[in-house]
Coordinates of C-alpha atoms in Angstrom, one line a residue:
Chain U
M1 CA 123.3 132.7 103.9
V2 CA 121.7 134.6 101.6
T3 CA 124.5 137.2 101.2
M4 CA 127.1 134.4 100.6
T5 CA 124.3 132.4 98.2
A6 CA 124.8 135.8 96.3
L7 CA 128.0 136.5 96.5
E8 CA 127.7 132.9 95.3
E9 CA 126.5 133.2 91.9
E10 CA 128.6 136.3 91.4
L11 CA 131.5 134.2 91.9
S12 CA 130.1 131.8 89.4
R13 CA 129.3 134.2 86.3
I14 CA 133.0 135.7 86.8
A15 CA 135.0 131.6 86.9
G16 CA 131.9 131.0 84.2
A17 CA 132.6 134.6 81.6
V18 CA 136.7 132.7 81.6
L19 CA 137.5 131.9 77.8
D20 CA 138.2 128.5 76.9
P21 CA 142.2 128.6 76.1
E22 CA 141.2 126.4 72.6
L23 CA 137.5 127.7 71.9
P24 CA 138.6 131.5 72.6
V25 CA 134.8 132.1 72.1
L26 CA 133.6 130.5 73.7
T27 CA 133.0 130.8 78.3
L28 CA 133.5 128.2 80.3
A29 CA 129.0 128.4 81.2
E30 CA 127.9 127.7 77.1
L31 CA 130.5 124.7 77.1
G32 CA 129.2 123.3 80.3
V33 CA 132.4 122.2 82.4
L34 CA 132.4 124.3 85.2
R35 CA 130.5 122.9 87.8
G36 CA 130.5 124.4 90.9
V37 CA 131.3 127.3 92.6
H38 CA 131.8 127.2 96.2
V39 CA 133.2 130.2 98.8
T40 CA 134.6 127.4 101.8
G41 CA 135.6 130.3 104.3
P42 CA 136.6 134.0 104.4
G43 CA 138.4 135.0 100.7
R44 CA 138.6 131.2 100.3
V45 CA 137.3 129.6 96.8
E46 CA 136.7 126.5 95.8
V47 CA 135.6 125.7 92.1
A48 CA 135.0 122.7 90.9
L49 CA 135.5 122.1 87.0
T50 CA 135.3 118.9 84.9
P51 CA 137.0 118.4 81.2
T52 CA 136.5 117.7 78.3
Y53 CA 137.5 115.3 78.0
T54 CA 139.9 112.1 80.5
G55 CA 143.3 113.8 78.6
C56 CA 142.1 117.5 77.5
P57 CA 145.1 119.5 78.0
A58 CA 143.0 122.5 78.7
V59 CA 142.4 121.8 82.1
E60 CA 145.4 123.3 82.7
T61 CA 144.5 126.4 81.7
M62 CA 141.2 126.9 81.9
S63 CA 142.3 126.3 86.4
S64 CA 145.4 128.8 86.2
D65 CA 142.7 131.5 84.1
I66 CA 139.7 130.3 86.5
E67 CA 142.0 131.1 89.5
R68 CA 143.3 134.5 87.9
A69 CA 139.5 135.9 87.1
L70 CA 138.7 135.2 90.9
H71 CA 142.2 137.1 91.9
E72 CA 141.6 139.4 90.4
H73 CA 137.8 140.2 91.9
G74 CA 139.9 140.1 95.4
V75 CA 139.1 136.5 96.1
P76 CA 142.6 135.8 97.4
E77 CA 142.6 131.7 97.6
V78 CA 140.8 130.0 94.7
S79 CA 141.1 126.4 94.9
V80 CA 139.9 124.3 91.6
V81 CA 139.1 120.7 91.5
T82 CA 138.2 118.6 88.4
V83 CA 135.5 116.4 89.4
L84 CA 135.0 113.4 86.1
A85 CA 131.2 112.2 87.6
P86 CA 129.2 113.2 86.0
A87 CA 131.1 112.5 82.8
W88 CA 131.3 115.9 80.6
S89 CA 128.8 115.7 77.6
T90 CA 128.2 117.4 73.6
D91 CA 125.0 118.7 75.5
D92 CA 126.0 120.3 77.6
I93 CA 127.0 122.9 75.2
S94 CA 124.8 125.2 75.5
E95 CA 122.7 126.8 73.1
E96 CA 124.8 129.9 72.3
G97 CA 127.7 128.5 72.9
R98 CA 126.7 125.5 69.6
R99 CA 125.4 128.6 68.1
K100 CA 129.7 130.9 68.6
L101 CA 130.7 127.8 67.7
A102 CA 128.8 127.7 64.0
E103 CA 130.1 131.4 64.2
F104 CA 133.7 130.6 64.7
G105 CA 134.2 127.8 62.3
V106 CA 133.2 124.6 64.1
A107 CA 129.8 122.4 63.7
P108 CA 128.1 122.7 66.7
P109 CA 127.7 118.9 68.5
R110 CA 124.7 117.2 67.1
P111 CA 121.8 116.0 70.3
Q112 CA 122.0 113.1 72.0
G113 CA 119.1 113.3 74.3
P114 CA 119.6 111.6 77.5
A115 CA 121.8 108.9 78.0
G116 CA 121.0 105.0 76.3
G117 CA 118.1 106.5 73.4
P118 CA 118.1 106.3 70.6
V119 CA 121.1 108.4 69.0
P120 CA 120.2 110.4 65.3
L121 CA 123.2 109.4 63.7
T122 CA 121.2 109.7 60.6
L123 CA 121.0 113.5 61.1
A124 CA 123.6 115.9 58.8
I125 CA 126.1 117.3 60.0
R126 CA 126.1 121.2 58.3
C127 CA 129.1 122.8 56.8
P128 CA 129.8 126.2 59.0
H129 CA 130.6 128.2 55.3
C130 CA 127.8 127.5 53.2
G131 CA 125.2 126.2 55.0
S132 CA 125.2 122.4 52.7
T133 CA 124.4 119.4 54.8
D134 CA 126.1 117.8 52.2
T135 CA 129.7 117.0 54.3
E136 CA 132.0 113.9 54.5
L137 CA 133.7 112.9 56.9
L138 CA 138.0 113.2 56.9
S139 CA 138.9 111.8 60.0
R140 CA 137.6 110.7 62.9
F141 CA 139.9 112.5 64.6
S142 CA 141.2 116.4 63.9
S143 CA 142.9 119.7 65.8
T144 CA 142.0 118.1 69.1
A145 CA 140.8 114.7 70.8
C146 CA 137.5 116.2 70.6
K147 CA 136.1 117.1 66.9
A148 CA 136.9 115.4 63.9
L149 CA 137.8 116.3 60.3
R150 CA 135.3 116.8 57.5
R151 CA 134.7 118.6 54.3
C152 CA 131.9 120.0 52.8
I153 CA 130.8 118.9 49.0
A154 CA 129.6 121.7 48.2
C155 CA 131.7 124.6 48.9
R156 CA 135.1 122.3 48.8
E157 CA 136.4 123.7 52.3
P158 CA 137.2 121.6 54.9
F159 CA 135.6 121.9 58.7
D160 CA 136.5 120.6 62.2
H161 CA 133.2 118.6 63.6
F162 CA 133.0 118.9 67.5
K163 CA 132.0 115.8 68.2
E164 CA 129.0 114.3 69.9
L165 CA 130.5 112.5 72.9
Chain D
M1 CA 148.8 92.5 110.0
S2 CA 146.7 94.2 107.9
T3 CA 143.6 94.9 109.0
P4 CA 140.2 94.5 106.0
D5 CA 140.5 98.3 104.9
T6 CA 144.0 98.9 104.2
R7 CA 143.4 95.0 102.7
E8 CA 141.3 96.8 100.6
A9 CA 142.6 100.0 99.1
A10 CA 145.7 97.9 98.7
V11 CA 143.5 95.3 96.2
I12 CA 142.1 98.9 94.0
T13 CA 145.4 100.3 93.8
G14 CA 146.2 97.2 92.6
A15 CA 143.8 97.7 90.3
A16 CA 144.4 100.6 88.8
L17 CA 147.9 100.1 88.3
A18 CA 147.1 97.2 86.7
L19 CA 144.3 99.0 84.0
G20 CA 146.6 103.0 84.6
D21 CA 149.9 101.1 83.4
D22 CA 147.8 99.4 80.5
A23 CA 146.7 103.2 79.9
L24 CA 149.5 104.2 80.1
V25 CA 152.2 101.8 77.5
L26 CA 149.8 101.3 75.1
S27 CA 149.9 105.6 75.3
H28 CA 153.9 106.0 75.1
R29 CA 153.3 103.2 72.0
L30 CA 151.2 105.5 69.9
G31 CA 152.7 108.1 70.7
E32 CA 155.9 106.5 69.2
W33 CA 154.3 107.1 66.1
A34 CA 154.4 110.9 66.3
G35 CA 156.3 112.1 63.1
S36 CA 156.1 108.5 60.7
A37 CA 152.2 107.5 60.7
P38 CA 151.4 107.1 57.0
V39 CA 149.2 109.7 56.1
L40 CA 148.6 113.3 58.4
E41 CA 145.3 112.4 59.2
E42 CA 146.6 109.3 61.2
E43 CA 149.1 111.1 62.0
V44 CA 146.8 113.3 64.7
A45 CA 144.0 110.3 64.5
L46 CA 146.5 108.2 66.6
A47 CA 147.8 111.6 69.1
N48 CA 144.7 112.1 69.9
I49 CA 144.0 108.4 71.1
A50 CA 147.1 108.3 73.0
L51 CA 146.1 111.4 74.5
D52 CA 142.4 109.7 75.7
L53 CA 144.7 106.9 77.3
L54 CA 147.0 109.3 78.5
G55 CA 144.1 111.6 80.5
Q56 CA 142.6 107.4 81.8
A57 CA 146.6 107.3 83.6
R58 CA 147.0 110.2 85.2
V59 CA 144.0 109.6 86.3
L60 CA 144.0 106.3 87.3
L61 CA 147.7 106.2 88.3
S62 CA 147.1 108.9 91.4
Q63 CA 144.9 107.0 92.7
V64 CA 147.6 104.7 93.0
G65 CA 151.0 107.4 93.8
D66 CA 152.6 110.6 92.7
E67 CA 152.0 109.4 88.6
D68 CA 155.8 111.3 87.1
E69 CA 157.7 109.2 89.8
L70 CA 155.3 105.8 89.0
A71 CA 155.3 106.5 85.2
Y72 CA 158.8 106.9 85.3
L73 CA 161.3 106.2 87.8
R74 CA 160.1 102.7 88.3
E75 CA 161.9 99.2 86.4
E76 CA 160.5 96.7 84.0
R77 CA 159.3 94.4 86.2
S78 CA 157.0 96.8 88.2
F79 CA 154.7 97.2 85.2
R80 CA 151.2 95.5 85.9
N81 CA 150.3 96.3 82.4
V82 CA 149.5 93.5 79.8
Q83 CA 151.7 92.3 77.3
L84 CA 149.5 93.3 74.8
V85 CA 150.0 97.0 74.7
E86 CA 153.4 96.6 75.2
Q87 CA 154.6 95.0 71.1
P88 CA 155.5 97.5 69.1
N89 CA 154.5 99.1 66.3
G90 CA 155.3 97.1 63.7
D91 CA 153.4 98.3 60.4
F92 CA 150.3 100.2 60.5
A93 CA 148.8 96.8 60.1
H94 CA 150.0 94.8 63.5
T95 CA 149.7 98.9 65.3
I96 CA 145.7 99.2 64.1
A97 CA 145.3 94.8 64.7
R98 CA 146.6 96.1 68.8
Q99 CA 144.4 99.1 68.7
L100 CA 141.0 96.5 67.3
Y101 CA 142.0 94.1 69.8
F102 CA 142.4 96.5 72.6
S103 CA 139.8 99.0 72.4
T104 CA 137.0 96.3 72.5
Y105 CA 138.1 95.2 76.0
Q106 CA 138.4 98.6 77.3
R107 CA 135.1 99.5 76.0
L108 CA 133.7 95.9 77.1
L109 CA 135.1 96.3 80.4
Y110 CA 134.4 100.0 81.1
G111 CA 131.0 99.2 79.8
Q112 CA 130.9 97.4 83.2
L113 CA 132.7 99.3 85.2
A114 CA 130.1 102.0 84.5
S115 CA 127.0 100.3 85.5
G116 CA 128.6 99.1 88.7
D117 CA 129.9 102.2 92.0
G118 CA 133.2 101.0 92.3
P119 CA 136.2 103.1 92.5
F120 CA 136.8 103.6 88.9
A121 CA 132.3 104.0 87.9
G122 CA 134.0 107.9 87.5
L123 CA 136.9 107.6 84.8
A124 CA 135.4 104.7 83.2
A125 CA 131.6 106.7 82.9
K126 CA 134.1 108.8 81.2
A127 CA 135.9 106.5 79.3
V128 CA 133.7 104.9 78.1
K129 CA 132.5 107.1 76.0
E130 CA 136.5 108.1 74.7
V131 CA 137.3 104.6 73.8
A132 CA 133.4 104.1 71.3
Y133 CA 136.1 106.1 69.3
H134 CA 139.2 104.4 69.6
Q135 CA 138.0 101.3 68.8
D136 CA 136.0 102.6 65.9
H137 CA 139.2 103.9 64.0
A138 CA 140.0 100.6 64.5
E139 CA 136.8 99.1 63.0
Q140 CA 137.4 101.1 59.7
W141 CA 141.0 100.4 59.0
T142 CA 140.9 96.5 59.9
L143 CA 138.1 96.7 56.8
R144 CA 139.2 99.0 54.5
L145 CA 143.5 97.2 54.9
G146 CA 141.4 93.9 55.4
D147 CA 138.8 93.7 52.2
G148 CA 141.8 96.5 50.4
T149 CA 144.2 95.3 47.9
T150 CA 145.9 91.4 48.0
E151 CA 149.0 93.2 50.1
S152 CA 147.4 95.3 52.9
H153 CA 145.2 92.2 53.5
E154 CA 148.3 90.2 53.7
R155 CA 149.5 92.6 56.2
M156 CA 146.7 92.8 58.2
R157 CA 146.3 89.3 58.2
R158 CA 149.9 88.5 59.8
A159 CA 149.3 91.1 62.4
C160 CA 146.3 89.7 63.6
D161 CA 148.0 86.4 63.6
A162 CA 151.6 87.7 65.2
L163 CA 148.9 89.4 68.7
W164 CA 146.7 87.2 68.7
K165 CA 147.8 85.1 71.4
Y166 CA 149.0 87.6 73.7
T167 CA 144.6 88.4 74.3
G168 CA 144.1 85.7 76.7
E169 CA 145.7 87.2 78.4
L170 CA 143.1 90.3 79.0
F171 CA 140.8 88.6 80.0
Q172 CA 142.9 87.1 83.7
P173 CA 140.2 88.1 86.5
V174 CA 142.4 91.9 88.0
E175 CA 140.8 91.4 91.8
G176 CA 139.5 94.9 92.6
L177 CA 137.6 94.5 89.9
D178 CA 133.8 94.2 89.8
V179 CA 133.5 92.7 86.6
D180 CA 132.3 89.4 84.9
H181 CA 135.3 87.9 83.2
A182 CA 133.5 85.1 81.1
A183 CA 131.0 87.5 80.0
M184 CA 133.4 90.3 78.8
E185 CA 135.9 87.5 76.4
S186 CA 132.4 86.5 74.5
A187 CA 131.5 89.4 74.1
W188 CA 135.2 90.1 72.5
L189 CA 135.7 87.2 70.4
A190 CA 132.1 87.9 68.6
S191 CA 133.4 91.7 68.4
V192 CA 136.0 90.5 67.2
T193 CA 134.9 87.7 65.1
D194 CA 132.2 90.0 64.0
V195 CA 134.7 92.5 62.5
L196 CA 136.7 90.7 61.3
G197 CA 134.5 88.3 58.7
R198 CA 133.4 92.2 57.6
A199 CA 136.7 92.5 56.7
T200 CA 137.7 89.5 55.3
L201 CA 140.2 88.1 57.1
T202 CA 139.8 85.1 59.3
V203 CA 139.5 84.5 63.0
P204 CA 143.3 83.0 63.9
E205 CA 143.3 80.3 65.0
G206 CA 146.2 79.2 67.6
P207 CA 145.3 79.8 71.4
R208 CA 145.5 83.0 72.9
T209 CA 148.0 82.7 75.5
G210 CA 151.6 82.4 74.6
A211 CA 154.0 79.5 74.9
W212 CA 155.0 79.7 78.2
A213 CA 152.1 81.8 79.0
A214 CA 151.5 85.2 77.7
G215 CA 149.3 85.7 80.9
A216 CA 152.3 87.5 82.8
G217 CA 152.6 90.7 82.5
R218 CA 149.8 91.6 85.2
Q219 CA 152.4 89.7 87.4
G220 CA 155.2 92.4 86.0
L221 CA 157.1 89.6 83.4
H222 CA 157.4 91.2 79.7
T223 CA 158.3 90.9 76.6
E224 CA 161.9 91.6 75.1
S225 CA 160.5 95.0 73.9
F226 CA 159.9 96.4 76.5
G227 CA 162.8 97.0 78.3
R228 CA 163.6 99.3 75.4
M229 CA 160.7 101.2 75.5
I230 CA 160.7 102.5 79.1
A231 CA 164.4 103.4 79.6
E232 CA 163.5 105.7 76.2
M233 CA 159.5 106.7 77.7
Q234 CA 161.7 106.8 81.1
H235 CA 165.7 108.6 80.0
L236 CA 164.6 112.2 80.0
H237 CA 163.3 112.3 83.2
R238 CA 165.6 109.7 84.8
S239 CA 168.8 112.3 83.3
H240 CA 167.3 115.8 83.8
P241 CA 164.9 115.2 87.3
G242 CA 162.3 117.3 87.7
A243 CA 162.3 118.6 84.1
A244 CA 159.2 120.7 82.8
W245 CA 158.7 123.0 80.7

């Protein structure tokens, strides 16, 4: 059992290091979408993945990327299953993930805290280019469903904001 | 003779089909805006909302059977969506009115399903957060168009009036959904009344069902334009079975 766990931990690290196909600076572990890696038999591994949005088309690419990464590590049989519950939240993005998002030019989501708690609606969204908090919403939906389009009043640059979910 | 277990499974399948068809059909209608939305931001917004709905439809229809077969190979009478979602896009105001009515309903429905422990709780807990953005989008546009120019106000009023008769069907109980339809209906009315009031629009006065009972989509009876819509939606798959890219 101990070696199994150690193996699963190692495989989790490999699967978690796969990059998000749409935000290729972020790993799946940092995005918080990897829900578990289980060795189900000799040379057989099942990976549980949760989508950010129900209709997120990146899930299929993520699945095949995980399969490839584990195959290259010598696991012949990999199956990736999609799980919906508990629902993914932007709070699942790690601190390192948030930092990388901002560096990539996408304003990270604001923390939401425990479910059902008060939502910090007034917290400002910072421009990832110049750092100003003086920004305005242009559209609730941007290049993907998980982002909103904003503009910085200070430097006038438009930018994506990973909206809170 | 059906055993209690198969009977229960059939009820859940029926409910999944109803909700899945709502999401699929509205997704297709919104997708029809691609290439012709009034501004680029709306092109993207409507496509993203359509994508969320398509994701819900895939999960729900997969609980019933093969999602592609269900979407592409069923006849009109086999679809169980409410008539509201199949209504043509019309002008932008019609699309927004349809979005306001439907997203308000869907948010309440998923909210109730998410708080239970039924077969749809997992999807509902996830989708309710997405639908909150759809409702917000519809609400902001209703306010902007209703409280905008004389022309936009008039178009928004006409759209809200025209679609009103399809809203009664949303609250016809669906077997297998453990929700309080009466509570949902009063919450829906209160929410829509509030938004329309702030948009300087009045709540339509007509009945919320059509003369020949609009509440028939769930039984497979659809309005005239639906046949043309699914003909277009299914054409590629029927002409080239198994086509993929």
